[in-house]
């Protein structure tokens, strides 16, 4: 067992090196050995996929290594991060070597020979050749899928760019959940660290959009399909989502930006799925409402300070919540009624913002 | 051999010209032309590869000085890269350009350039979407990890948009423009055989829209039917039925394909014909009368043009047998009257013929057979008085039902 773990670690290092300029010292024999190693790791994946004890040990080793590589969160060098990656590690290695211009000419030629044996015989008897043909097919399929994504991206969605972006965001969300879950399994602090570092690297709005999409992904959504047959027991991405909710609840500033900058309809959907987040959202909305005062001359509700939430936006968000099915709608209405009662239960407009909000919702509904 | 290379050389010129005109496939006319030529171009690539692999890189450049240009233009064309095995053959061709021992700077330069193209095709794809790249890189994912998922999400988004559109019939604002559906069907042409695309192809085939004229591209129907005939797609029976109902040439091609298979395969036992027949999905699809009538019409022509060749007769009988079986399974007798399948025959005659003679005790055969022959005679005599059809029609109807025809022959 120890030797297997050792091999795994060494291979993971080879994979990390394959992206660096160190490959300039690789000769054809090194390339062949690296690919052989990747093939062996695929067999390990196939063999121990259902073997819980070995699988867990391998997974733990990968996780530890990953965490060490970059204490701040996700590794800058994509490498083996989970057991499933082992199933297509030869594809990963090949791609990295193909794009690494530091690889010498002779080594590169050898790589091509290994990866692209040509038409070959479909039912080749020799196992290595069979593996090569399979890898060749995987690389070609990947190339075909990229062309397909490009064609759909450019010609498939027409004017409907929202729908096009939606599929991009959903894909990112699924990947984020997967990473969060892995990070959570390795270390309780992992998800927080990962999210913190992503927040610094990604443009804020797209970061928040991906978070919202991740919160909305249906629980039954399978992980993105892989080239390989899934051998590992599938884990639902639900746990990753819990990590996300937990993190948001602990970061009041990010939660406030989240509730402020995303569209009302999207937030209503999120609130409908996550009661804890709904409570915070409702609290923020009432808080923002308290900061508005009535301008008697203009006859409208205005913010006390610049950057506050304007009346129209507040009203739009409440209205959207009230269009959601019960119990969301009922809770929002009773919260508004309670605030109105606290203010003195006025029925005339222009005195309490809650009275006016309730009137606006009624008239708009 | 010399003749072959002259042929290949002129083809080479032809495709070089085409690739230059196609550019990056931006206009819809260009896309149409590309889609139309995809299978031939793939065949050409395969031929070129067969030639290149026998030469060393130096000879390749000597014989085809512009081969680099040709392959580069192919690499920039997303429709070609998306089609069948073209991307794979292109990779093989590029591998042949790599010089094993570059002697001068020119050869080294070519190596480096070819390497750039290979790397572009396989890893640093020029068409990659930037936003996704940033996100996935910071999460530590490689392209192999997320492209399958991204493609799946895109396909599902489009499928659900098509379905919603179908339901939103009267809401003209939210309706997908017919041009968009048309363009979507064009994008699918090179991709109908990619399993990730099956849900979208199926949704397009079953989507009817609200326009009186056909929205989908004829090339799309051709590509789907071709994929079905070559068993390169696992579309549902209902999607294939929709295809044949919407596109007559596809249905005709399928029937001709069946004939070809039956004619060119040796030792056609009845069992084998039956397997071919069921495999073709034609009897099941024929539960829809419009499809039945087309297939039946083609049988009629085949019989007339072969003077009633026994093979064709057997085909008609097996088809009818499988069709009746499918009709019983689908229980659609109530949906369409028998008259819609056999418009020239009297329904009572068809009812008798539809019975399997094997279900009737041997001793009682005489009675229904006599009944059938009387009805047939009446029909023929009736024809002479000027109604539609003729003696041929009666005979044509009768020979559909092999069991009765065999029995009648044995009694003669």
mmCIF file of C-alpha atoms in Angstrom, chain A residues 19 66 74-79 81-82 84-85 88 91-92 95-105 108-109 112-113 116-120 122 136-137 139-153 155-160 163-168 170-172 174-176 178-179 182 194 198 201-203 206 210 222-227, chain B residues 24-26 31 49-50 53 78-79 81-85 87-88 91-92 94-95 98-102 108 111-113 115-125 127-129 131-155 157-158 160-161 176 180 183-184 187-188 190-197 200:
data_model
loop_
_atom_site.group_PDB
_atom_site.id
_atom_site.type_symbol
_atom_site.label_atom_id
_atom_site.label_comp_id
_atom_site.label_asym_id
_atom_site.label_seq_id
_atom_site.Cartn_x
_atom_site.Cartn_y
_atom_site.Cartn_z
ATOM 1 C CA UNK A 19 3.786 21.983 -17.409
ATOM 2 C CA UNK A 66 -2.866 19.559 -3.288
ATOM 3 C CA UNK A 74 -6.568 26.026 -5.173
ATOM 4 C CA UNK A 75 -3.378 24.938 -6.778
ATOM 5 C CA UNK A 76 -2.191 27.167 -9.576
ATOM 6 C CA UNK A 77 -0.949 24.014 -11.272
ATOM 7 C CA UNK A 78 -3.864 21.778 -12.135
ATOM 8 C CA UNK A 79 -2.877 18.320 -11.119
ATOM 9 C CA UNK A 81 -6.735 16.383 -7.048
ATOM 10 C CA UNK A 82 -9.037 13.444 -6.662
ATOM 11 C CA UNK A 84 -11.390 10.343 -10.422
ATOM 12 C CA UNK A 85 -8.644 12.369 -12.115
ATOM 13 C CA UNK A 88 -7.950 10.281 -17.353
ATOM 14 C CA UNK A 91 -5.095 12.547 -21.259
ATOM 15 C CA UNK A 92 -4.024 15.301 -18.853
ATOM 16 C CA UNK A 95 -2.285 17.645 -23.306
ATOM 17 C CA UNK A 96 0.256 19.330 -21.117
ATOM 18 C CA UNK A 97 3.176 17.913 -23.034
ATOM 19 C CA UNK A 98 1.592 18.803 -26.377
ATOM 20 C CA UNK A 99 1.291 22.442 -25.444
ATOM 21 C CA UNK A 100 4.625 22.728 -23.651
ATOM 22 C CA UNK A 101 7.027 24.313 -26.125
ATOM 23 C CA UNK A 102 9.958 23.580 -23.804
ATOM 24 C CA UNK A 103 9.796 19.898 -24.743
ATOM 25 C CA UNK A 104 12.686 19.087 -27.101
ATOM 26 C CA UNK A 105 12.110 18.086 -30.753
ATOM 27 C CA UNK A 108 8.019 15.772 -29.034
ATOM 28 C CA UNK A 109 8.287 13.445 -32.039
ATOM 29 C CA UNK A 112 3.371 12.146 -31.332
ATOM 30 C CA UNK A 113 4.303 8.564 -32.166
ATOM 31 C CA UNK A 116 -1.146 9.042 -32.651
ATOM 32 C CA UNK A 117 -0.429 5.560 -33.911
ATOM 33 C CA UNK A 118 -2.629 6.224 -36.956
ATOM 34 C CA UNK A 119 -5.700 4.303 -38.091
ATOM 35 C CA UNK A 120 -4.417 1.075 -36.518
ATOM 36 C CA UNK A 122 -9.647 -1.618 -34.047
ATOM 37 C CA UNK A 136 -5.899 8.914 -29.658
ATOM 38 C CA UNK A 137 -9.689 8.669 -29.779
ATOM 39 C CA UNK A 139 -7.837 13.457 -27.840
ATOM 40 C CA UNK A 140 -9.709 13.582 -31.137
ATOM 41 C CA UNK A 141 -13.051 13.547 -29.319
ATOM 42 C CA UNK A 142 -11.938 16.424 -27.139
ATOM 43 C CA UNK A 143 -10.926 18.371 -30.211
ATOM 44 C CA UNK A 144 -14.310 17.621 -31.774
ATOM 45 C CA UNK A 145 -16.182 18.706 -28.668
ATOM 46 C CA UNK A 146 -14.282 21.979 -28.564
ATOM 47 C CA UNK A 147 -15.244 22.679 -32.156
ATOM 48 C CA UNK A 148 -18.839 21.803 -31.208
ATOM 49 C CA UNK A 149 -18.799 24.208 -28.249
ATOM 50 C CA UNK A 150 -17.412 26.909 -30.484
ATOM 51 C CA UNK A 151 -20.059 26.360 -33.153
ATOM 52 C CA UNK A 152 -22.878 26.479 -30.616
ATOM 53 C CA UNK A 153 -21.369 29.473 -28.838
ATOM 54 C CA UNK A 155 -24.055 30.250 -34.137
ATOM 55 C CA UNK A 156 -26.393 28.389 -31.813
ATOM 56 C CA UNK A 157 -27.829 31.030 -29.528
ATOM 57 C CA UNK A 158 -28.492 33.908 -31.916
ATOM 58 C CA UNK A 159 -29.600 36.997 -30.030
ATOM 59 C CA UNK A 160 -30.249 35.062 -26.864
ATOM 60 C CA UNK A 163 -29.175 31.681 -22.452
ATOM 61 C CA UNK A 164 -25.659 31.221 -23.801
ATOM 62 C CA UNK A 165 -24.105 32.731 -20.678
ATOM 63 C CA UNK A 166 -26.419 30.653 -18.543
ATOM 64 C CA UNK A 167 -24.851 27.413 -19.734
ATOM 65 C CA UNK A 168 -21.367 28.814 -19.109
ATOM 66 C CA UNK A 170 -23.927 26.533 -14.840
ATOM 67 C CA UNK A 171 -20.814 24.668 -15.930
ATOM 68 C CA UNK A 172 -18.607 26.833 -13.741
ATOM 69 C CA UNK A 174 -20.847 22.568 -11.119
ATOM 70 C CA UNK A 175 -17.051 22.674 -11.156
ATOM 71 C CA UNK A 176 -16.989 25.010 -8.162
ATOM 72 C CA UNK A 178 -17.030 19.756 -6.967
ATOM 73 C CA UNK A 179 -13.920 21.555 -5.776
ATOM 74 C CA UNK A 182 -13.148 18.007 -2.232
ATOM 75 C CA UNK A 194 -10.794 28.245 -1.598
ATOM 76 C CA UNK A 198 -11.382 32.755 -5.767
ATOM 77 C CA UNK A 201 -9.028 36.246 -8.508
ATOM 78 C CA UNK A 202 -12.370 36.352 -10.288
ATOM 79 C CA UNK A 203 -14.221 39.464 -11.398
ATOM 80 C CA UNK A 206 -19.096 36.700 -12.302
ATOM 81 C CA UNK A 210 -21.443 31.478 -10.284
ATOM 82 C CA UNK A 222 -24.600 14.571 -12.072
ATOM 83 C CA UNK A 223 -21.054 15.766 -12.275
ATOM 84 C CA UNK A 224 -19.791 16.818 -15.666
ATOM 85 C CA UNK A 225 -19.364 13.700 -17.738
ATOM 86 C CA UNK A 226 -15.863 12.392 -18.122
ATOM 87 C CA UNK A 227 -14.114 10.631 -20.916
ATOM 88 C CA UNK B 24 -13.696 30.783 -41.258
ATOM 89 C CA UNK B 25 -17.203 29.905 -42.250
ATOM 90 C CA UNK B 26 -18.907 33.148 -41.338
ATOM 91 C CA UNK B 31 -21.623 27.259 -44.129
ATOM 92 C CA UNK B 49 -2.922 10.943 -45.419
ATOM 93 C CA UNK B 50 -2.409 7.627 -47.231
ATOM 94 C CA UNK B 53 2.457 8.546 -44.620
ATOM 95 C CA UNK B 78 -14.675 24.737 -37.056
ATOM 96 C CA UNK B 79 -17.188 22.881 -39.228
ATOM 97 C CA UNK B 81 -13.032 20.030 -37.057
ATOM 98 C CA UNK B 82 -16.507 19.159 -35.777
ATOM 99 C CA UNK B 83 -17.224 16.591 -38.472
ATOM 100 C CA UNK B 84 -16.940 12.854 -37.869
ATOM 101 C CA UNK B 85 -13.274 11.795 -37.910
ATOM 102 C CA UNK B 87 -10.022 16.189 -36.850
ATOM 103 C CA UNK B 88 -8.287 12.869 -36.263
ATOM 104 C CA UNK B 91 -3.781 15.297 -36.823
ATOM 105 C CA UNK B 92 -2.285 12.300 -38.637
ATOM 106 C CA UNK B 94 0.154 17.086 -39.507
ATOM 107 C CA UNK B 95 2.260 14.394 -37.834
ATOM 108 C CA UNK B 98 7.252 16.751 -38.862
ATOM 109 C CA UNK B 99 10.802 16.211 -40.082
ATOM 110 C CA UNK B 100 12.705 13.628 -38.049
ATOM 111 C CA UNK B 101 16.106 15.144 -38.637
ATOM 112 C CA UNK B 102 15.793 18.756 -39.714
ATOM 113 C CA UNK B 108 13.291 23.405 -38.310
ATOM 114 C CA UNK B 111 8.655 21.619 -37.606
ATOM 115 C CA UNK B 112 8.027 24.394 -35.154
ATOM 116 C CA UNK B 113 5.119 25.711 -37.213
ATOM 117 C CA UNK B 115 3.966 21.815 -33.772
ATOM 118 C CA UNK B 116 2.120 25.081 -33.221
ATOM 119 C CA UNK B 117 -0.805 23.833 -35.302
ATOM 120 C CA UNK B 118 -0.960 20.522 -33.459
ATOM 121 C CA UNK B 119 -0.846 22.237 -30.139
ATOM 122 C CA UNK B 120 -3.570 24.609 -31.286
ATOM 123 C CA UNK B 121 -5.831 21.739 -32.302
ATOM 124 C CA UNK B 122 -5.263 19.671 -29.209
ATOM 125 C CA UNK B 123 -4.730 22.031 -26.327
ATOM 126 C CA UNK B 124 -4.549 25.779 -26.818
ATOM 127 C CA UNK B 125 -7.646 25.978 -28.947
ATOM 128 C CA UNK B 127 -11.875 29.242 -30.234
ATOM 129 C CA UNK B 128 -11.840 28.709 -26.485
ATOM 130 C CA UNK B 129 -14.138 30.922 -24.483
ATOM 131 C CA UNK B 131 -14.546 33.585 -19.364
ATOM 132 C CA UNK B 132 -14.627 29.842 -18.878
ATOM 133 C CA UNK B 133 -10.872 29.589 -19.162
ATOM 134 C CA UNK B 134 -10.244 31.987 -16.326
ATOM 135 C CA UNK B 135 -12.677 30.327 -13.978
ATOM 136 C CA UNK B 136 -11.618 26.791 -14.634
ATOM 137 C CA UNK B 137 -7.934 27.566 -14.474
ATOM 138 C CA UNK B 138 -8.208 29.156 -11.077
ATOM 139 C CA UNK B 139 -10.152 26.106 -9.937
ATOM 140 C CA UNK B 140 -7.398 23.888 -11.242
ATOM 141 C CA UNK B 141 -9.277 22.204 -14.094
ATOM 142 C CA UNK B 142 -7.948 21.176 -17.476
ATOM 143 C CA UNK B 143 -9.986 21.485 -20.657
ATOM 144 C CA UNK B 144 -10.634 17.746 -20.662
ATOM 145 C CA UNK B 145 -12.435 18.222 -17.353
ATOM 146 C CA UNK B 146 -14.947 20.824 -18.348
ATOM 147 C CA UNK B 147 -15.584 20.675 -22.080
ATOM 148 C CA UNK B 148 -17.873 17.658 -21.922
ATOM 149 C CA UNK B 149 -19.894 19.319 -19.146
ATOM 150 C CA UNK B 150 -20.020 22.656 -20.923
ATOM 151 C CA UNK B 151 -21.218 21.052 -24.142
ATOM 152 C CA UNK B 152 -23.870 19.124 -22.264
ATOM 153 C CA UNK B 153 -25.163 22.293 -20.587
ATOM 154 C CA UNK B 154 -25.255 24.179 -23.872
ATOM 155 C CA UNK B 155 -27.198 21.385 -25.531
ATOM 156 C CA UNK B 157 -30.173 24.936 -22.638
ATOM 157 C CA UNK B 158 -31.051 24.848 -26.315
ATOM 158 C CA UNK B 160 -35.260 23.483 -23.123
ATOM 159 C CA UNK B 161 -35.495 26.686 -25.137
ATOM 160 C CA UNK B 176 -37.419 31.761 -31.494
ATOM 161 C CA UNK B 180 -32.389 30.873 -35.649
ATOM 162 C CA UNK B 183 -29.148 28.163 -38.330
ATOM 163 C CA UNK B 184 -29.180 25.811 -35.345
ATOM 164 C CA UNK B 187 -24.690 23.848 -36.934
ATOM 165 C CA UNK B 188 -25.893 20.334 -36.149
ATOM 166 C CA UNK B 190 -21.415 18.026 -38.815
ATOM 167 C CA UNK B 191 -22.383 16.980 -35.301
ATOM 168 C CA UNK B 192 -25.373 14.664 -35.667
ATOM 169 C CA UNK B 193 -23.152 11.675 -34.950
ATOM 170 C CA UNK B 194 -21.717 13.125 -31.730
ATOM 171 C CA UNK B 195 -23.695 11.475 -28.899
ATOM 172 C CA UNK B 196 -23.700 14.737 -26.874
ATOM 173 C CA UNK B 197 -25.853 16.229 -29.639
ATOM 174 C CA UNK B 200 -30.712 18.565 -29.584
#
